[in-house]
Tab-separated table of C-alpha atoms in Angstrom:
chain	number	residue	atom	x	y	z
A	1	MET	CA	-13.639	3.794	-22.562
A	2	LYS	CA	-14.892	4.825	-19.112
A	3	VAL	CA	-12.624	6.809	-16.785
A	4	TRP	CA	-13.056	8.194	-13.285
A	5	GLN	CA	-11.584	11.658	-12.791
A	6	VAL	CA	-11.535	14.498	-10.278
A	7	ALA	CA	-12.378	17.478	-12.432
A	8	ARG	CA	-14.050	20.474	-10.767
A	9	GLU	CA	-12.556	20.511	-7.289
A	10	TRP	CA	-10.749	18.268	-4.810
A	11	SER	CA	-13.428	16.139	-3.135
A	12	ILE	CA	-15.087	12.742	-3.334
A	13	ASP	CA	-18.266	14.436	-4.556
A	14	ALA	CA	-16.347	15.923	-7.487
A	15	LEU	CA	-15.478	12.516	-8.955
A	16	GLU	CA	-16.939	12.079	-12.450
A	17	LEU	CA	-17.319	9.001	-14.645
A	18	VAL	CA	-16.552	10.162	-18.189
A	19	ASP	CA	-15.797	8.813	-21.663
A	20	ARG	CA	-12.331	9.091	-23.205
A	21	PRO	CA	-10.883	7.720	-26.457
A	22	GLU	CA	-9.323	4.268	-26.329
A	23	PRO	CA	-5.500	4.474	-26.346
A	24	GLU	CA	-3.195	2.975	-28.968
A	25	PRO	CA	0.318	1.820	-27.947
A	26	GLY	CA	3.335	3.501	-29.504
A	27	PRO	CA	6.901	2.180	-29.568
A	28	GLY	CA	7.811	0.577	-26.232
A	29	GLN	CA	4.274	0.901	-24.863
A	30	VAL	CA	1.493	-1.470	-23.813
A	31	VAL	CA	-2.239	-1.183	-23.238
A	32	VAL	CA	-3.606	-2.934	-20.148
A	33	ARG	CA	-7.300	-3.777	-19.835
A	34	MET	CA	-7.827	-3.104	-16.140
A	35	ARG	CA	-9.748	-5.797	-14.266
A	36	ALA	CA	-9.469	-4.564	-10.681
A	37	ALA	CA	-8.162	-1.719	-8.540
A	38	SER	CA	-7.554	-1.309	-4.821
A	39	LEU	CA	-7.709	1.654	-2.471
A	40	ASN	CA	-4.960	3.153	-0.370
A	41	TYR	CA	-5.203	5.957	2.179
A	42	ARG	CA	-3.030	7.967	-0.195
A	43	ASP	CA	-5.819	7.769	-2.807
A	44	LEU	CA	-8.343	9.189	-0.347
A	45	ILE	CA	-6.228	12.194	0.627
A	46	THR	CA	-5.266	12.801	-3.022
A	47	VAL	CA	-8.917	12.996	-4.081
A	48	GLN	CA	-9.463	15.389	-1.178
A	49	GLY	CA	-6.611	17.639	-2.367
A	50	GLN	CA	-4.085	16.748	0.365
A	51	GLY	CA	-1.886	14.288	-1.525
A	52	GLY	CA	0.283	16.729	-3.464
A	53	ALA	CA	0.260	19.710	-5.803
A	54	TYR	CA	-1.444	17.975	-8.723
A	55	ARG	CA	-3.422	19.495	-11.556
A	56	LEU	CA	-7.063	18.893	-12.363
A	57	PRO	CA	-8.445	16.856	-13.991
A	58	LEU	CA	-6.755	13.871	-12.346
A	59	ILE	CA	-7.454	10.169	-12.820
A	60	PRO	CA	-6.892	8.800	-9.300
A	61	PHE	CA	-5.725	5.507	-7.728
A	62	SER	CA	-2.317	3.909	-8.093
A	63	ASP	CA	-3.033	0.210	-7.615
A	64	GLY	CA	-4.611	-2.216	-10.029
A	65	ALA	CA	-4.244	-5.363	-12.103
A	66	GLY	CA	-5.279	-6.409	-15.584
A	67	GLU	CA	-4.176	-8.089	-18.768
A	68	ILE	CA	-2.172	-6.757	-21.689
A	69	VAL	CA	-4.381	-6.404	-24.765
A	70	ALA	CA	-1.995	-4.557	-27.111
A	71	VAL	CA	1.761	-3.943	-27.427
A	72	GLY	CA	3.663	-1.404	-29.464
A	73	PRO	CA	6.742	-1.907	-31.617
A	74	GLY	CA	9.873	-3.024	-29.791
A	75	VAL	CA	8.164	-4.546	-26.734
A	76	SER	CA	9.701	-7.871	-25.660
A	77	ARG	CA	9.566	-8.184	-21.846
A	78	VAL	CA	5.778	-8.715	-21.834
A	79	SER	CA	3.214	-9.822	-24.389
A	80	VAL	CA	-0.511	-9.796	-25.131
A	81	GLY	CA	-2.385	-11.941	-22.614
A	82	ASN	CA	0.061	-11.449	-19.739
A	83	ARG	CA	-1.581	-10.738	-16.361
A	84	VAL	CA	0.195	-7.719	-14.885
A	85	CYS	CA	0.218	-4.990	-12.281
A	86	PRO	CA	1.200	-1.446	-13.243
A	87	MET	CA	4.034	-0.290	-10.995
A	88	PHE	CA	3.251	2.529	-8.552
A	89	PHE	CA	6.434	4.342	-9.561
A	90	GLN	CA	6.760	4.220	-13.335
A	91	SER	CA	10.362	5.433	-13.101
A	92	TRP	CA	11.885	3.322	-10.274
A	93	PHE	CA	13.108	0.001	-11.604
A	94	ASP	CA	15.999	-0.985	-9.341
A	95	GLY	CA	18.355	0.315	-6.667
A	96	GLY	CA	17.605	2.635	-3.770
A	97	PRO	CA	15.211	5.583	-3.682
A	98	SER	CA	16.080	8.692	-5.687
A	99	ALA	CA	14.311	11.823	-6.839
A	100	SER	CA	14.376	10.647	-10.445
A	101	GLY	CA	13.100	7.176	-9.587
A	102	ARG	CA	10.165	8.573	-7.628
A	103	ARG	CA	9.107	11.287	-10.054
A	104	LEU	CA	6.476	9.327	-12.019
A	105	ALA	CA	3.742	8.034	-9.695
A	106	LEU	CA	0.383	6.704	-10.845
A	107	GLY	CA	-2.602	8.582	-9.508
A	108	GLY	CA	-0.437	11.656	-8.959
A	109	THR	CA	2.185	12.853	-11.410
A	110	ARG	CA	0.810	10.300	-13.890
A	111	PRO	CA	-2.825	9.357	-14.610
A	112	GLY	CA	-4.045	6.614	-12.281
A	113	VAL	CA	-5.588	3.201	-12.869
A	114	LEU	CA	-9.298	4.110	-12.783
A	115	GLN	CA	-9.614	3.760	-16.544
A	116	GLU	CA	-10.786	0.721	-18.451
A	117	LEU	CA	-7.762	0.783	-20.762
A	118	LEU	CA	-4.431	2.001	-19.388
A	119	LEU	CA	-1.546	3.096	-21.627
A	120	LEU	CA	1.904	2.571	-20.076
A	121	ASP	CA	5.532	2.064	-20.956
A	122	ALA	CA	6.254	-1.665	-21.110
A	123	GLU	CA	8.920	-1.162	-18.422
A	124	GLY	CA	6.200	0.008	-16.037
A	125	VAL	CA	4.340	-3.300	-15.646
A	126	THR	CA	5.237	-6.588	-13.979
A	127	ARG	CA	3.647	-10.022	-14.154
A	128	ILE	CA	1.632	-11.244	-11.172
A	129	PRO	CA	1.574	-14.600	-9.337
A	130	ASP	CA	-0.550	-17.180	-11.147
A	131	HIS	CA	-2.618	-18.176	-8.084
A	132	LEU	CA	-3.971	-14.666	-7.445
A	133	THR	CA	-7.209	-13.244	-8.788
A	134	PHE	CA	-7.084	-9.815	-10.392
A	135	ALA	CA	-8.639	-8.304	-7.232
A	136	GLU	CA	-6.003	-9.933	-5.040
A	137	ALA	CA	-3.168	-8.848	-7.346
A	138	ALA	CA	-4.521	-5.298	-7.388
A	139	THR	CA	-3.594	-4.968	-3.696
A	140	LEU	CA	0.123	-5.477	-4.318
A	141	PRO	CA	1.718	-2.381	-5.951
A	142	CYS	CA	1.505	0.008	-2.977
A	143	ALA	CA	0.351	-1.585	0.288
A	144	ALA	CA	2.050	-4.953	-0.124
A	145	LEU	CA	5.245	-3.531	-1.628
A	146	THR	CA	5.560	-0.894	1.092
A	147	ALA	CA	5.290	-3.576	3.785
A	148	TRP	CA	7.746	-5.817	1.925
A	149	ARG	CA	10.340	-3.088	1.483
A	150	ALA	CA	9.955	-1.977	5.102
A	151	LEU	CA	10.611	-5.422	6.540
A	152	PHE	CA	13.137	-6.891	4.140
A	153	ASP	CA	14.946	-4.088	2.297
A	154	GLU	CA	15.072	-1.615	5.192
A	155	ALA	CA	14.716	-3.520	8.483
A	156	ARG	CA	16.486	-6.681	7.234
A	157	LEU	CA	14.038	-8.774	9.238
A	158	ARG	CA	15.395	-12.053	10.585
A	159	PRO	CA	13.604	-15.104	12.009
A	160	GLY	CA	12.902	-14.781	15.714
A	161	GLN	CA	12.760	-10.988	15.760
A	162	THR	CA	9.677	-9.089	16.925
A	163	VAL	CA	7.550	-6.825	14.736
A	164	LEU	CA	4.767	-4.480	15.881
A	165	VAL	CA	2.133	-3.471	13.335
A	166	GLN	CA	-0.405	-0.739	13.979
A	167	GLY	CA	-4.011	-1.374	13.036
A	168	THR	CA	-5.483	-3.722	10.457
A	169	GLY	CA	-5.393	-1.735	7.225
A	170	GLY	CA	-3.674	-2.845	4.049
A	171	VAL	CA	-0.011	-2.194	4.858
A	172	SER	CA	-0.375	-3.523	8.402
A	173	ILE	CA	-2.030	-6.799	7.389
A	174	PHE	CA	0.573	-7.397	4.689
A	175	ALA	CA	3.306	-6.675	7.248
A	176	LEU	CA	1.732	-9.253	9.566
A	177	GLN	CA	1.579	-11.862	6.794
A	178	PHE	CA	5.124	-11.211	5.524
A	179	ALA	CA	6.607	-11.155	9.027
A	180	LYS	CA	5.059	-14.532	9.825
A	181	LEU	CA	6.442	-15.961	6.567
A	182	ALA	CA	9.878	-14.852	7.764
A	183	GLY	CA	9.515	-16.535	11.151
A	184	ALA	CA	9.049	-13.355	13.193
A	185	THR	CA	6.926	-12.772	16.278
A	186	VAL	CA	4.200	-10.207	15.598
A	187	ILE	CA	2.293	-7.812	17.867
A	188	VAL	CA	-0.828	-6.140	16.445
A	189	THR	CA	-2.611	-3.101	17.869
A	190	SER	CA	-6.204	-2.051	17.148
A	191	SER	CA	-9.166	-0.390	18.842
A	192	SER	CA	-11.395	-3.339	17.861
A	193	ASP	CA	-11.319	-6.635	19.731
A	194	GLU	CA	-13.064	-8.257	16.761
A	195	LYS	CA	-10.294	-7.160	14.406
A	196	LEU	CA	-7.665	-8.338	16.880
A	197	GLU	CA	-9.250	-11.794	16.862
A	198	ARG	CA	-9.058	-11.812	13.074
A	199	ALA	CA	-5.411	-10.782	13.303
A	200	LYS	CA	-4.758	-13.759	15.596
A	201	ALA	CA	-6.294	-16.028	12.971
A	202	LEU	CA	-3.680	-14.684	10.514
A	203	GLY	CA	-0.881	-15.529	12.926
A	204	ALA	CA	-0.540	-12.561	15.314
A	205	ASP	CA	1.277	-13.724	18.448
A	206	HIS	CA	0.081	-10.932	20.733
A	207	THR	CA	-2.586	-8.230	20.427
A	208	ILE	CA	-3.210	-4.947	22.252
A	209	ASN	CA	-6.390	-2.890	22.218
A	210	TYR	CA	-4.960	0.620	22.344
A	211	ARG	CA	-8.202	2.099	23.656
A	212	ALA	CA	-8.121	-0.247	26.634
A	213	VAL	CA	-4.339	0.100	27.123
A	214	ALA	CA	-3.405	3.760	26.799
A	215	GLU	CA	0.331	3.098	27.264
A	216	TRP	CA	0.400	0.409	24.617
A	217	GLY	CA	3.972	1.205	23.634
A	218	LYS	CA	5.252	0.262	27.089
A	219	ALA	CA	2.945	-2.774	27.132
A	220	ALA	CA	4.395	-3.990	23.834
A	221	ALA	CA	7.968	-3.419	25.015
A	222	ASP	CA	7.295	-5.339	28.240
A	223	TRP	CA	5.687	-8.251	26.366
A	224	ALA	CA	8.656	-8.399	23.999
A	225	GLY	CA	11.046	-8.607	26.926
A	226	GLY	CA	12.586	-5.156	26.775
A	227	GLY	CA	11.467	-3.714	23.474
A	228	VAL	CA	10.324	-4.506	19.955
A	229	ASP	CA	12.864	-4.974	17.141
A	230	HIS	CA	10.860	-3.367	14.304
A	231	ILE	CA	7.752	-1.162	14.360
A	232	VAL	CA	5.614	-0.540	11.286
A	233	GLU	CA	4.469	3.024	12.050
A	234	VAL	CA	1.350	3.960	10.061
A	235	GLY	CA	-0.463	6.245	12.496
A	236	GLY	CA	1.669	9.365	12.499
A	237	LYS	CA	0.815	12.122	14.942
A	238	ASP	CA	-1.067	10.069	17.547
A	239	THR	CA	1.136	6.970	17.540
A	240	PHE	CA	4.760	7.979	17.006
A	241	GLN	CA	5.528	8.676	20.670
A	242	GLN	CA	4.154	5.260	21.615
A	243	SER	CA	6.328	3.692	18.911
A	244	LEU	CA	9.370	5.306	20.534
A	245	GLU	CA	8.358	3.715	23.825
A	246	ALA	CA	7.790	0.301	22.231
A	247	ALA	CA	11.144	0.100	20.421
A	248	ARG	CA	14.106	-1.720	21.918
A	249	VAL	CA	17.517	-0.110	22.147
A	250	GLY	CA	18.892	-0.204	18.611
A	251	GLY	CA	15.433	-0.911	17.194
A	252	THR	CA	13.885	0.314	13.956
A	253	ILE	CA	10.788	2.459	13.409
A	254	LEU	CA	9.562	2.246	9.828
A	255	VAL	CA	7.517	5.396	9.174
A	256	ILE	CA	4.947	4.698	6.476
A	257	GLY	CA	1.668	6.458	7.196
A	258	VAL	CA	-0.035	9.544	8.579
A	259	LEU	CA	-3.486	8.174	9.421
A	260	SER	CA	-3.882	10.359	12.503
A	261	GLY	CA	-2.109	13.493	11.300
A	262	PHE	CA	1.008	14.945	9.771
A	263	SER	CA	3.057	16.406	12.627
A	264	GLN	CA	4.037	15.581	16.191
A	265	GLN	CA	6.630	16.625	18.717
A	266	VAL	CA	9.343	13.991	18.916
A	267	SER	CA	11.167	12.999	22.080
A	268	ILE	CA	14.721	13.606	20.902
A	269	PRO	CA	16.280	12.165	24.110
A	270	THR	CA	14.476	8.857	23.490
A	271	LEU	CA	15.778	8.764	19.927
A	272	PHE	CA	19.420	9.112	20.851
A	273	SER	CA	19.351	7.283	24.186
A	274	LYS	CA	17.841	4.216	22.493
A	275	ASN	CA	20.045	4.603	19.398
A	276	LEU	CA	16.951	4.157	17.225
A	277	HIS	CA	16.831	3.838	13.461
A	278	VAL	CA	13.903	5.854	12.087
A	279	ILE	CA	13.313	5.226	8.389
A	280	GLY	CA	10.729	6.986	6.253
A	281	LEU	CA	9.626	5.066	3.195
A	282	SER	CA	6.955	4.867	0.520
A	283	VAL	CA	6.421	1.946	-1.845
A	284	GLY	CA	9.450	0.526	-3.707
A	285	SER	CA	11.104	-0.397	-6.991
A	286	ARG	CA	10.103	-2.841	-9.717
A	287	ARG	CA	12.902	-5.184	-8.608
A	288	MET	CA	11.496	-5.183	-5.057
A	289	PHE	CA	8.054	-5.980	-6.495
A	290	GLU	CA	9.479	-8.901	-8.466
A	291	ASN	CA	11.149	-10.295	-5.334
A	292	MET	CA	7.918	-9.904	-3.378
A	293	ALA	CA	5.811	-11.506	-6.119
A	294	ALA	CA	8.170	-14.498	-6.192
A	295	ALA	CA	7.776	-14.971	-2.426
A	296	ILE	CA	4.002	-14.599	-2.624
A	297	GLY	CA	3.847	-17.161	-5.428
A	298	GLN	CA	6.186	-19.620	-3.704
A	299	ASN	CA	4.183	-19.485	-0.456
A	300	ARG	CA	0.751	-19.236	-2.118
A	301	LEU	CA	0.040	-16.221	0.094
A	302	LYS	CA	-3.406	-14.681	-0.327
A	303	PRO	CA	-3.992	-10.948	0.266
A	304	VAL	CA	-6.808	-10.131	2.680
A	305	ILE	CA	-9.711	-8.342	0.978
A	306	ASP	CA	-12.375	-6.754	3.161
A	307	ARG	CA	-14.861	-6.192	0.335
A	308	THR	CA	-15.115	-5.580	-3.392
A	309	LEU	CA	-17.296	-2.879	-4.950
A	310	GLY	CA	-18.241	-2.281	-8.565
A	311	PHE	CA	-16.599	0.196	-10.926
A	312	THR	CA	-19.532	2.608	-10.616
A	313	GLU	CA	-19.168	2.603	-6.808
A	314	VAL	CA	-15.759	4.271	-6.534
A	315	PRO	CA	-17.084	7.212	-4.440
A	316	ASP	CA	-18.712	4.739	-2.029
A	317	ALA	CA	-15.426	2.844	-1.754
A	318	LEU	CA	-13.600	6.048	-0.815
A	319	ARG	CA	-16.195	6.793	1.861
A	320	LEU	CA	-15.650	3.306	3.277
A	321	MET	CA	-11.932	4.051	3.423
A	322	GLN	CA	-12.769	7.324	5.176
A	323	GLN	CA	-14.718	5.443	7.870
A	324	ALA	CA	-11.683	3.201	8.553
A	325	GLY	CA	-13.863	0.203	9.312
A	326	HIS	CA	-12.168	-2.198	6.902
A	327	PHE	CA	-9.865	-5.137	7.664
A	328	GLY	CA	-7.288	-5.547	4.906
A	329	LYS	CA	-8.046	-4.074	1.499
A	330	ILE	CA	-11.007	-2.523	-0.321
A	331	THR	CA	-11.028	-3.387	-4.022
A	332	ILE	CA	-12.878	-2.289	-7.161
A	333	ALA	CA	-14.052	-4.746	-9.838
A	334	PHE	CA	-14.029	-3.419	-13.420
A	335	PRO	CA	-16.769	-4.374	-15.905
């Protein structure tokens, strides 16, 4: 089978397409024929050597979808022919976050999904909604699940509340879609008026071009009538202070991404004077995924895909991610 791996050094240019033996499932294991994968910012920084202390060679990417083509002895929760997603965390099935639950992550501490045949424990896959294509389902394990957990497991979003999402990448667009399903009012920020118009078409109630409005945090708070209930913070260094300004007293900032950098001075007086809840989070459990998949299936929600590239074009897909010009998700189609 064909496999993409980072072998010589940490860089996009060091990605290699190589041959490896086809896997055979042992007791409790399954083999998934991968049909699609999707990119996350985490995949880009991992390939560049900034995602963690991983060893080379590494098969990258955490998110994909495919069908089970073989099962080992003792497997009963899934069967050959099932359409599934591998779970981002292969060790987090239920409950809250823990060190043990987060220790096995695809495309990091475990080989990723950029392989034609993927060997996994049967507990590490979950069936996908019937109405989704493989490419659409491939967007769910990280970006969609992170947005879902942020809004519903952490923020406890209720109808009528306000949500601010930053930008129009994968997590942000899913947060917009999920928040609208829940009856929330959504503010979207971007530097592109074209992307803001597309966000309106998905249901955004108010948009702010942050290049045109430097103090966009205050602008969002004013529009929301005194502050935003929940902020999906994906920018990091260049956006966190504005998120503090946007939040209402008692509001929640859900820290998910570091698109603009890893560190920033924080206004401690704003934190305690507003009594803010700042929650860091990454992805979620299998149970959370199952709840999300049920909601997606019930509402026939369709993930937003910017473009799909072929399996041989993985380096080009990463460069597209690097340029940050996409709206929604970039996906990879397997042969």
